[in-house]
Amino acid sequence: MNPASESVGTASANVPDATGRYGAFGGRYVPETLTRALDQLAVEYAKAKADPAFQAELDQLLQDFVGRPSPFYHAKRLSEKCGGAQIWLKREDVNHTGAHKINNTLGQALLTLRMGKQRVIAETGAGQHGVATATACAHFGIPCVVYMGEEDIRRQAPNVFSMKLLGAEVRPVTTGSRTLRDAINEAMRDWMSSVDTTHYILGSVVGPHPFPQIVRDFQSVIGSEARVQSLARFGRLPDSVVACVGGGSNAAGMFYPFIEDKEVELVGVEAGGRSDGAGDHASPLTFGSPGVLHGSYSYVMQDDDGQTCDVHSISAGLDYPGVGPEHSYWKDTGRVRYTDCKDNAALDAFDALASCEGILPALESSHAIAAGMKVAAEKSSDQIVVICLSGRGDKDAAEIARLKEERK
Ligand SMILES: Cc1ncc(COP(=O)(O)O)c(C=O)c1O
């Protein structure tokens, strides 16, 4: 039997269970060396979650350092262009460091201090998680090493420069496809030999328990704010909520507070890449099958022998063959609809938001804009579609210029 089918049922917000399972998904598939560190992290996180002083310190930082709550913005001209529902943007792009990633890194940096660890490592694809980790570490004075694939170092040069300015050491990863998946492999390898002194600030809702839960909880501030903002503006919840899915952290943070609001449609957008052919996209929820990657059981792009496949996306942050286990659970329970957006459609959505609204979205977020525009076009003008604008596009300007040249 396909183990994924075990989890079919109604999606509950009351997951994971004590073993880190979301239905059949999640769990912990790691060498024994890491078990103690993960246990310590789970215990420390449970204590922190129950400690009002911890939440108060994080809330203060999110307000004064990050600039939360992030704005809830009516994209009027973009809505007119679509000719359907009203599009509202949850503006994570205006956070300090330019993306949602900072919400999670500040929370995990506080956990690092609570655990008495003296060094932080991280992995990054688009560089936004690397910059956010370097920023949190500079803020607290913690030494920081960031692993990054060579291909991503090329694509995301401005973020590499920022990480170095912030005092982080960026270690190029030259194995495999030299992208996010290889960077996570290297970070895990480092952690195995440094676990007593080092905390690994994972950047998405992936990895072994308790990471998917910790990252989801720290990112849920996005959806909680959007919920309050919707009720304040419209006196009701939105009709649809749309977010892009790489590992899945901005989407998990956006969706989780709406999971039990059955009337709200939730749409996750994967990277459709160049084509539906194997190796041409990064859409494990659309084309993958359940398997183990980076310590967790979830949908993965893999071949018949269980080997993880190469994937492709125009955006470094979505260029990943796996996805967080809670998304797999939401897929199989039918609570979230997953779709994909091709490279070219994301580039067109980038142009649409830039020209209609004066906002340059990150290439990752452009996937959500493209799908959100489609969702809006099918609705009436009294309906509301909220799109998570996960990050800003400055980091992608040079890459977009190159891609446009290629398209000519
Ligand atoms: C702006 C932005 N959006 C989305 C993502 C994808 O990550 P996740 O799916 O964890 O939100 C990234 C990853 O780097 C990113 O930088």
Tab-separated table of C-alpha atoms and ligand atoms in Angstrom:
chain	number	residue	atom	x	y	z
A	1	MET	CA	0.000	0.000	0.000
A	2	ASN	CA	1.155	3.503	-0.656
A	3	PRO	CA	1.863	4.782	2.877
A	4	ALA	CA	0.647	8.230	1.875
A	5	SER	CA	-2.902	6.928	1.687
A	6	GLU	CA	-2.904	6.268	5.448
A	7	SER	CA	-3.118	9.954	6.127
A	8	VAL	CA	-6.217	10.635	4.053
A	9	GLY	CA	-8.868	12.164	6.298
A	10	THR	CA	-9.653	15.632	7.567
A	11	ALA	CA	-6.732	18.015	8.053
A	12	SER	CA	-6.321	18.950	11.696
A	13	ALA	CA	-4.349	21.889	13.039
A	14	ASN	CA	-3.425	19.637	15.942
A	15	VAL	CA	-0.356	18.097	14.322
A	16	PRO	CA	2.372	16.883	14.559
A	17	ASP	CA	1.914	14.111	17.149
A	18	ALA	CA	4.564	13.385	19.781
A	19	THR	CA	6.734	11.574	17.236
A	20	GLY	CA	6.614	14.441	14.769
A	21	ARG	CA	4.098	12.827	12.391
A	22	TYR	CA	1.620	14.634	10.183
A	23	GLY	CA	-0.544	11.630	9.312
A	24	ALA	CA	1.936	9.272	7.636
A	25	PHE	CA	4.431	12.054	6.940
A	26	GLY	CA	7.265	13.698	8.852
A	27	GLY	CA	9.069	11.821	11.608
A	28	ARG	CA	12.795	11.592	12.069
A	29	TYR	CA	15.153	9.638	9.791
A	30	VAL	CA	18.626	10.596	11.023
A	31	PRO	CA	21.870	9.019	12.224
A	32	GLU	CA	22.041	8.472	15.979
A	33	THR	CA	24.549	11.323	16.437
A	34	LEU	CA	21.777	13.830	15.763
A	35	THR	CA	19.058	12.242	17.888
A	36	ARG	CA	20.256	13.827	21.137
A	37	ALA	CA	20.442	17.307	19.575
A	38	LEU	CA	16.960	16.947	18.081
A	39	ASP	CA	15.589	15.736	21.439
A	40	GLN	CA	17.204	18.691	23.180
A	41	LEU	CA	15.764	21.054	20.572
A	42	ALA	CA	12.257	19.576	20.954
A	43	VAL	CA	12.370	19.900	24.750
A	44	GLU	CA	13.812	23.430	24.661
A	45	TYR	CA	11.277	24.526	22.050
A	46	ALA	CA	8.348	23.138	24.072
A	47	LYS	CA	9.613	25.077	27.115
A	48	ALA	CA	10.112	28.255	25.077
A	49	LYS	CA	6.635	27.986	23.555
A	50	ALA	CA	5.118	27.782	27.029
A	51	ASP	CA	7.235	30.686	28.322
A	52	PRO	CA	5.484	34.066	27.915
A	53	ALA	CA	8.859	35.854	28.276
A	54	PHE	CA	10.216	34.036	25.199
A	55	GLN	CA	7.221	34.977	23.059
A	56	ALA	CA	7.329	38.557	24.373
A	57	GLU	CA	11.022	38.903	23.446
A	58	LEU	CA	10.368	37.496	19.959
A	59	ASP	CA	7.281	39.707	19.453
A	60	GLN	CA	9.270	42.794	20.443
A	61	LEU	CA	12.016	41.904	17.943
A	62	LEU	CA	9.467	41.216	15.209
A	63	GLN	CA	7.954	44.638	15.839
A	64	ASP	CA	11.048	46.810	16.345
A	65	PHE	CA	13.684	45.010	14.261
A	66	VAL	CA	11.634	43.375	11.492
A	67	GLY	CA	8.865	45.966	11.172
A	68	ARG	CA	5.856	43.735	11.846
A	69	PRO	CA	2.961	43.606	11.361
A	70	SER	CA	3.699	43.565	7.644
A	71	PRO	CA	1.254	45.590	5.511
A	72	PHE	CA	-1.871	44.152	3.942
A	73	TYR	CA	-2.045	45.847	0.557
A	74	HIS	CA	-4.860	46.133	-1.965
A	75	ALA	CA	-3.321	45.581	-5.419
A	76	LYS	CA	-6.071	47.550	-7.218
A	77	ARG	CA	-4.516	47.859	-10.653
A	78	LEU	CA	-3.424	44.227	-10.676
A	79	SER	CA	-7.008	43.249	-9.707
A	80	GLU	CA	-8.364	45.347	-12.590
A	81	LYS	CA	-5.909	43.681	-14.968
A	82	CYS	CA	-7.207	40.241	-13.911
A	83	GLY	CA	-10.841	41.337	-14.141
A	84	GLY	CA	-12.006	39.182	-11.240
A	85	ALA	CA	-11.589	39.119	-7.466
A	86	GLN	CA	-9.844	41.807	-5.431
A	87	ILE	CA	-6.189	40.876	-4.929
A	88	TRP	CA	-4.594	41.706	-1.580
A	89	LEU	CA	-0.895	41.180	-0.880
A	90	LYS	CA	0.579	40.133	2.450
A	91	ARG	CA	3.782	42.164	2.211
A	92	GLU	CA	6.580	40.002	3.651
A	93	ASP	CA	8.826	41.737	1.095
A	94	VAL	CA	8.971	44.848	3.281
A	95	ASN	CA	10.320	42.969	6.309
A	96	HIS	CA	13.871	43.792	7.375
A	97	THR	CA	16.182	41.731	5.074
A	98	GLY	CA	13.440	41.552	2.430
A	99	ALA	CA	11.634	38.259	2.982
A	100	HIS	CA	9.673	36.082	5.403
A	101	LYS	CA	12.821	34.154	6.354
A	102	ILE	CA	13.692	36.622	9.153
A	103	ASN	CA	10.617	35.505	11.195
A	104	ASN	CA	12.098	32.039	11.618
A	105	THR	CA	15.770	32.938	12.079
A	106	LEU	CA	15.132	35.312	14.961
A	107	GLY	CA	13.042	32.659	16.717
A	108	GLN	CA	15.697	29.979	16.206
A	109	ALA	CA	18.518	32.342	17.213
A	110	LEU	CA	16.699	32.875	20.521
A	111	LEU	CA	16.491	29.071	20.879
A	112	THR	CA	20.247	28.836	20.169
A	113	LEU	CA	20.898	31.178	23.108
A	114	ARG	CA	18.517	29.209	25.362
A	115	MET	CA	20.363	25.960	24.514
A	116	GLY	CA	23.733	27.590	25.333
A	117	LYS	CA	25.161	26.808	21.879
A	118	GLN	CA	27.951	29.072	20.610
A	119	ARG	CA	27.852	28.631	16.844
A	120	VAL	CA	25.196	28.615	14.140
A	121	ILE	CA	25.176	26.949	10.724
A	122	ALA	CA	22.585	27.343	7.982
A	123	GLU	CA	21.953	26.444	4.354
A	124	THR	CA	20.529	28.741	1.749
A	125	GLY	CA	19.198	28.609	-1.811
A	126	ALA	CA	17.972	32.066	-2.785
A	127	GLY	CA	20.235	33.534	-0.123
A	128	GLN	CA	17.334	35.096	1.788
A	129	HIS	CA	17.559	32.523	4.578
A	130	GLY	CA	21.338	32.983	4.634
A	131	VAL	CA	20.992	36.758	4.938
A	132	ALA	CA	18.287	36.386	7.595
A	133	THR	CA	20.449	33.949	9.594
A	134	ALA	CA	23.543	36.157	9.244
A	135	THR	CA	21.423	39.103	10.406
A	136	ALA	CA	20.036	37.290	13.460
A	137	CYS	CA	23.547	36.077	14.349
A	138	ALA	CA	25.024	39.582	13.986
A	139	HIS	CA	22.207	40.900	16.183
A	140	PHE	CA	23.040	38.418	18.955
A	141	GLY	CA	26.814	38.155	18.358
A	142	ILE	CA	26.842	34.463	17.343
A	143	PRO	CA	29.441	33.170	14.802
A	144	CYS	CA	27.706	31.922	11.653
A	145	VAL	CA	28.590	29.666	8.702
A	146	VAL	CA	26.231	29.463	5.691
A	147	TYR	CA	26.381	26.616	3.138
A	148	MET	CA	25.344	27.585	-0.371
A	149	GLY	CA	25.493	25.771	-3.723
A	150	GLU	CA	27.857	27.278	-6.319
A	151	GLU	CA	25.016	27.678	-8.838
A	152	ASP	CA	23.029	29.653	-6.262
A	153	ILE	CA	26.106	31.732	-5.383
A	154	ARG	CA	26.166	32.734	-9.062
A	155	ARG	CA	22.397	33.416	-9.260
A	156	GLN	CA	22.112	35.298	-5.982
A	157	ALA	CA	25.339	37.314	-5.824
A	158	PRO	CA	23.891	40.362	-3.976
A	159	ASN	CA	22.798	38.150	-1.085
A	160	VAL	CA	26.220	36.481	-0.889
A	161	PHE	CA	27.784	39.926	-0.561
A	162	SER	CA	25.291	40.894	2.172
A	163	MET	CA	25.963	37.725	4.179
A	164	LYS	CA	29.691	38.471	4.138
A	165	LEU	CA	29.113	42.106	5.148
A	166	LEU	CA	27.064	40.800	8.070
A	167	GLY	CA	30.052	38.751	9.224
A	168	ALA	CA	28.960	35.281	8.100
A	169	GLU	CA	31.278	32.823	6.386
A	170	VAL	CA	29.724	31.568	3.126
A	171	ARG	CA	30.947	28.051	2.253
A	172	PRO	CA	30.424	27.165	-1.429
A	173	VAL	CA	29.015	23.687	-2.064
A	174	THR	CA	30.372	22.081	-5.232
A	175	THR	CA	28.665	18.673	-5.074
A	176	GLY	CA	25.616	17.468	-7.037
A	177	SER	CA	23.540	20.113	-8.762
A	178	ARG	CA	25.237	22.779	-6.576
A	179	THR	CA	21.853	24.049	-5.340
A	180	LEU	CA	19.758	24.023	-2.158
A	181	ARG	CA	19.529	20.250	-1.743
A	182	ASP	CA	23.343	19.912	-1.794
A	183	ALA	CA	23.690	22.840	0.629
A	184	ILE	CA	21.369	21.051	3.102
A	185	ASN	CA	23.463	17.877	2.745
A	186	GLU	CA	26.623	19.804	3.645
A	187	ALA	CA	24.982	21.610	6.573
A	188	MET	CA	23.767	18.244	7.953
A	189	ARG	CA	27.292	16.838	7.571
A	190	ASP	CA	28.760	19.795	9.502
A	191	TRP	CA	26.101	19.402	12.205
A	192	MET	CA	26.955	15.726	12.735
A	193	SER	CA	30.475	16.663	13.782
A	194	SER	CA	29.652	19.868	15.693
A	195	VAL	CA	26.317	19.144	17.315
A	196	ASP	CA	27.453	19.778	20.910
A	197	THR	CA	28.390	23.392	20.246
A	198	THR	CA	26.346	24.256	17.149
A	199	HIS	CA	22.690	24.870	16.329
A	200	TYR	CA	21.552	24.299	12.745
A	201	ILE	CA	19.029	27.011	11.809
A	202	LEU	CA	17.080	25.152	9.115
A	203	GLY	CA	15.395	27.534	6.706
A	204	SER	CA	12.149	25.815	5.778
A	205	VAL	CA	9.479	23.449	7.126
A	206	VAL	CA	11.614	20.459	6.114
A	207	GLY	CA	14.058	18.159	7.913
A	208	PRO	CA	13.624	15.852	10.896
A	209	HIS	CA	11.194	16.531	13.768
A	210	PRO	CA	10.976	19.070	15.421
A	211	PHE	CA	12.186	21.427	12.622
A	212	PRO	CA	9.011	21.387	10.471
A	213	GLN	CA	6.899	22.308	13.493
A	214	ILE	CA	9.282	24.980	14.806
A	215	VAL	CA	9.569	26.706	11.425
A	216	ARG	CA	5.799	26.524	10.817
A	217	ASP	CA	5.089	28.031	14.218
A	218	PHE	CA	7.580	30.887	13.759
A	219	GLN	CA	6.185	31.601	10.271
A	220	SER	CA	2.537	31.422	11.382
A	221	VAL	CA	2.784	35.073	12.317
A	222	ILE	CA	2.175	35.726	8.580
A	223	GLY	CA	-1.201	33.962	8.443
A	224	SER	CA	-2.268	35.120	11.914
A	225	GLU	CA	-1.724	38.737	10.919
A	226	ALA	CA	-3.444	38.229	7.539
A	227	ARG	CA	-6.444	36.702	9.344
A	228	VAL	CA	-6.754	39.667	11.718
A	229	GLN	CA	-6.207	42.138	8.847
A	230	SER	CA	-8.911	40.441	6.734
A	231	LEU	CA	-11.425	40.535	9.577
A	232	ALA	CA	-10.600	44.200	10.266
A	233	ARG	CA	-10.858	45.282	6.597
A	234	PHE	CA	-13.723	43.120	5.332
A	235	GLY	CA	-15.416	41.779	8.446
A	236	ARG	CA	-14.799	38.288	7.063
A	237	LEU	CA	-12.085	35.888	5.983
A	238	PRO	CA	-10.713	35.895	2.412
A	239	ASP	CA	-12.102	33.511	-0.217
A	240	SER	CA	-8.662	32.251	-1.262
A	241	VAL	CA	-5.137	32.376	0.108
A	242	VAL	CA	-2.228	31.689	-2.260
A	243	ALA	CA	1.489	31.134	-1.528
A	244	CYS	CA	4.525	29.664	-3.298
A	245	VAL	CA	6.039	26.384	-2.073
A	246	GLY	CA	9.755	25.633	-2.114
A	247	GLY	CA	10.380	23.741	1.117
A	248	GLY	CA	7.101	25.344	2.069
A	249	SER	CA	7.722	27.740	4.963
A	250	ASN	CA	6.015	30.922	3.758
A	251	ALA	CA	3.048	28.821	2.596
A	252	ALA	CA	2.854	26.865	5.873
A	253	GLY	CA	3.018	30.105	7.848
A	254	MET	CA	0.322	31.652	5.690
A	255	PHE	CA	-2.000	28.597	5.610
A	256	TYR	CA	-1.742	27.166	9.123
A	257	PRO	CA	-3.945	29.778	10.876
A	258	PHE	CA	-6.656	29.134	8.225
A	259	ILE	CA	-6.537	25.295	8.262
A	260	GLU	CA	-9.763	24.864	10.190
A	261	ASP	CA	-11.592	27.656	8.292
A	262	LYS	CA	-13.126	25.330	5.720
A	263	GLU	CA	-14.605	28.204	3.700
A	264	VAL	CA	-11.130	29.551	2.846
A	265	GLU	CA	-9.570	27.970	-0.240
A	266	LEU	CA	-5.822	27.419	0.180
A	267	VAL	CA	-3.603	27.183	-2.915
A	268	GLY	CA	0.091	26.203	-2.848
A	269	VAL	CA	2.196	26.940	-5.933
A	270	GLU	CA	5.202	24.811	-6.857
A	271	ALA	CA	7.875	25.590	-9.427
A	272	GLY	CA	6.696	24.192	-12.778
A	273	GLY	CA	10.064	24.975	-14.382
A	274	ARG	CA	10.568	24.514	-18.133
A	275	SER	CA	8.197	21.574	-18.703
A	276	ASP	CA	6.435	18.669	-16.956
A	277	GLY	CA	9.335	16.364	-17.889
A	278	ALA	CA	11.509	14.824	-15.146
A	279	GLY	CA	14.401	17.145	-14.274
A	280	ASP	CA	12.687	20.178	-15.796
A	281	HIS	CA	10.665	21.291	-12.756
A	282	ALA	CA	10.647	21.266	-8.940
A	283	SER	CA	7.095	20.091	-8.167
A	284	PRO	CA	7.190	17.079	-5.791
A	285	LEU	CA	3.562	17.540	-4.701
A	286	THR	CA	2.413	17.528	-8.318
A	287	PHE	CA	4.720	14.863	-9.787
A	288	GLY	CA	6.600	13.220	-6.883
A	289	SER	CA	5.955	10.262	-4.590
A	290	PRO	CA	6.414	9.679	-0.840
A	291	GLY	CA	9.974	8.995	0.277
A	292	VAL	CA	12.679	10.109	2.682
A	293	LEU	CA	14.758	13.221	2.086
A	294	HIS	CA	16.812	15.201	4.590
A	295	GLY	CA	15.545	13.250	7.587
A	296	SER	CA	11.813	13.390	6.927
A	297	TYR	CA	9.129	11.377	5.092
A	298	SER	CA	7.317	13.476	2.523
A	299	TYR	CA	6.625	13.864	-1.199
A	300	VAL	CA	9.952	13.801	-3.064
A	301	MET	CA	11.100	13.793	-6.687
A	302	GLN	CA	12.737	10.360	-6.901
A	303	ASP	CA	13.434	7.640	-9.439
A	304	ASP	CA	12.261	4.011	-9.224
A	305	ASP	CA	15.268	3.129	-7.035
A	306	GLY	CA	14.433	5.888	-4.555
A	307	GLN	CA	17.304	8.114	-5.731
A	308	THR	CA	16.443	11.802	-5.435
A	309	CYS	CA	16.120	13.371	-8.900
A	310	ASP	CA	17.655	16.562	-10.188
A	311	VAL	CA	15.151	19.383	-10.383
A	312	HIS	CA	15.014	22.782	-12.041
A	313	SER	CA	13.474	26.151	-11.263
A	314	ILE	CA	14.197	29.644	-12.453
A	315	SER	CA	14.123	30.629	-8.770
A	316	ALA	CA	16.837	29.389	-6.430
A	317	GLY	CA	14.454	29.297	-3.450
A	318	LEU	CA	12.025	26.873	-5.136
A	319	ASP	CA	14.722	24.684	-6.729
A	320	TYR	CA	14.325	21.795	-4.250
A	321	PRO	CA	13.244	18.148	-4.846
A	322	GLY	CA	11.329	17.796	-1.574
A	323	VAL	CA	8.713	19.612	0.474
A	324	GLY	CA	7.760	19.939	4.132
A	325	PRO	CA	5.800	16.944	5.522
A	326	GLU	CA	2.827	19.036	6.634
A	327	HIS	CA	2.241	20.024	2.997
A	328	SER	CA	2.157	16.317	2.062
A	329	TYR	CA	-0.444	15.831	4.785
A	330	TRP	CA	-2.464	18.795	3.549
A	331	LYS	CA	-2.255	17.466	-0.005
A	332	ASP	CA	-3.463	13.975	0.880
A	333	THR	CA	-6.258	15.266	3.104
A	334	GLY	CA	-7.314	17.562	0.253
A	335	ARG	CA	-7.210	20.635	2.499
A	336	VAL	CA	-4.761	22.511	0.273
A	337	ARG	CA	-4.872	22.504	-3.513
A	338	TYR	CA	-1.397	22.382	-5.041
A	339	THR	CA	-0.681	23.645	-8.513
A	340	ASP	CA	2.427	24.713	-10.389
A	341	CYS	CA	3.619	27.724	-12.327
A	342	LYS	CA	6.092	27.577	-15.200
A	343	ASP	CA	9.291	29.678	-15.345
A	344	ASN	CA	7.927	31.890	-18.115
A	345	ALA	CA	4.619	32.517	-16.342
A	346	ALA	CA	6.555	33.594	-13.234
A	347	LEU	CA	8.596	36.052	-15.316
A	348	ASP	CA	5.370	37.471	-16.794
A	349	ALA	CA	3.867	37.820	-13.301
A	350	PHE	CA	7.034	39.635	-12.202
A	351	ASP	CA	6.451	42.169	-15.001
A	352	ALA	CA	2.739	42.455	-14.187
A	353	LEU	CA	3.319	43.324	-10.526
A	354	ALA	CA	6.193	45.677	-11.359
A	355	SER	CA	4.180	47.618	-13.950
A	356	CYS	CA	0.757	47.613	-12.226
A	357	GLU	CA	1.808	48.180	-8.636
A	358	GLY	CA	5.398	49.448	-8.532
A	359	ILE	CA	6.532	46.371	-6.605
A	360	LEU	CA	9.367	44.052	-7.707
A	361	PRO	CA	8.557	40.597	-6.317
A	362	ALA	CA	11.159	37.909	-5.679
A	363	LEU	CA	11.184	35.283	-8.433
A	364	GLU	CA	9.882	32.780	-5.853
A	365	SER	CA	6.952	35.055	-4.974
A	366	SER	CA	6.311	35.695	-8.695
A	367	HIS	CA	5.098	32.065	-8.892
A	368	ALA	CA	2.429	32.844	-6.277
A	369	ILE	CA	1.489	36.075	-8.080
A	370	ALA	CA	1.009	34.181	-11.377
A	371	ALA	CA	-1.210	31.508	-9.795
A	372	GLY	CA	-3.038	34.085	-7.654
A	373	MET	CA	-3.884	36.102	-10.754
A	374	LYS	CA	-5.408	32.963	-12.306
A	375	VAL	CA	-7.429	32.235	-9.162
A	376	ALA	CA	-8.640	35.867	-9.054
A	377	ALA	CA	-9.623	35.879	-12.741
A	378	GLU	CA	-12.083	33.030	-12.079
A	379	LYS	CA	-13.850	34.880	-9.261
A	380	SER	CA	-16.219	37.837	-9.020
A	381	SER	CA	-15.265	41.377	-8.034
A	382	ASP	CA	-16.735	41.053	-4.521
A	383	GLN	CA	-14.427	38.144	-3.697
A	384	ILE	CA	-11.013	38.406	-2.056
A	385	VAL	CA	-7.782	36.619	-2.940
A	386	VAL	CA	-4.819	37.108	-0.607
A	387	ILE	CA	-1.374	36.335	-2.022
A	388	CYS	CA	1.708	35.982	0.157
A	389	LEU	CA	4.389	38.220	-1.326
A	390	SER	CA	7.177	36.265	0.351
A	391	GLY	CA	10.086	38.488	-0.669
A	392	ARG	CA	11.352	41.354	-2.759
A	393	GLY	CA	12.971	41.065	-6.153
A	394	ASP	CA	16.095	43.207	-5.846
A	395	LYS	CA	18.193	40.063	-5.413
A	396	ASP	CA	16.890	38.767	-8.765
A	397	ALA	CA	17.351	41.881	-10.922
A	398	ALA	CA	20.550	40.729	-12.665
A	399	GLU	CA	19.239	37.167	-13.144
A	400	ILE	CA	15.984	38.491	-14.619
A	401	ALA	CA	17.907	40.721	-17.047
A	402	ARG	CA	19.904	37.650	-18.156
A	403	LEU	CA	16.760	35.486	-18.502
A	404	LYS	CA	14.985	38.177	-20.540
A	405	GLU	CA	17.978	38.376	-22.863
A	406	GLU	CA	17.816	34.566	-23.242
A	407	ARG	CA	14.085	34.742	-24.058
A	408	LYS	CA	14.543	37.274	-26.886
B	1	LIG	C1	11.467	35.176	-1.199
B	1	LIG	C2	11.356	33.690	-1.027
B	1	LIG	N1	10.149	33.121	-1.164
B	1	LIG	C3	9.990	31.785	-1.031
B	1	LIG	C4	11.075	30.957	-0.783
B	1	LIG	C5	10.831	29.481	-0.699
B	1	LIG	O1	10.972	28.977	0.595
B	1	LIG	P1	9.740	28.493	1.427
B	1	LIG	O2	8.961	27.580	0.542
B	1	LIG	O3	10.352	27.797	2.593
B	1	LIG	O4	8.940	29.684	1.825
B	1	LIG	C6	12.350	31.510	-0.630
B	1	LIG	C7	13.515	30.656	-0.352
B	1	LIG	O5	14.619	31.065	-0.312
B	1	LIG	C8	12.486	32.918	-0.756
B	1	LIG	O6	13.679	33.508	-0.637
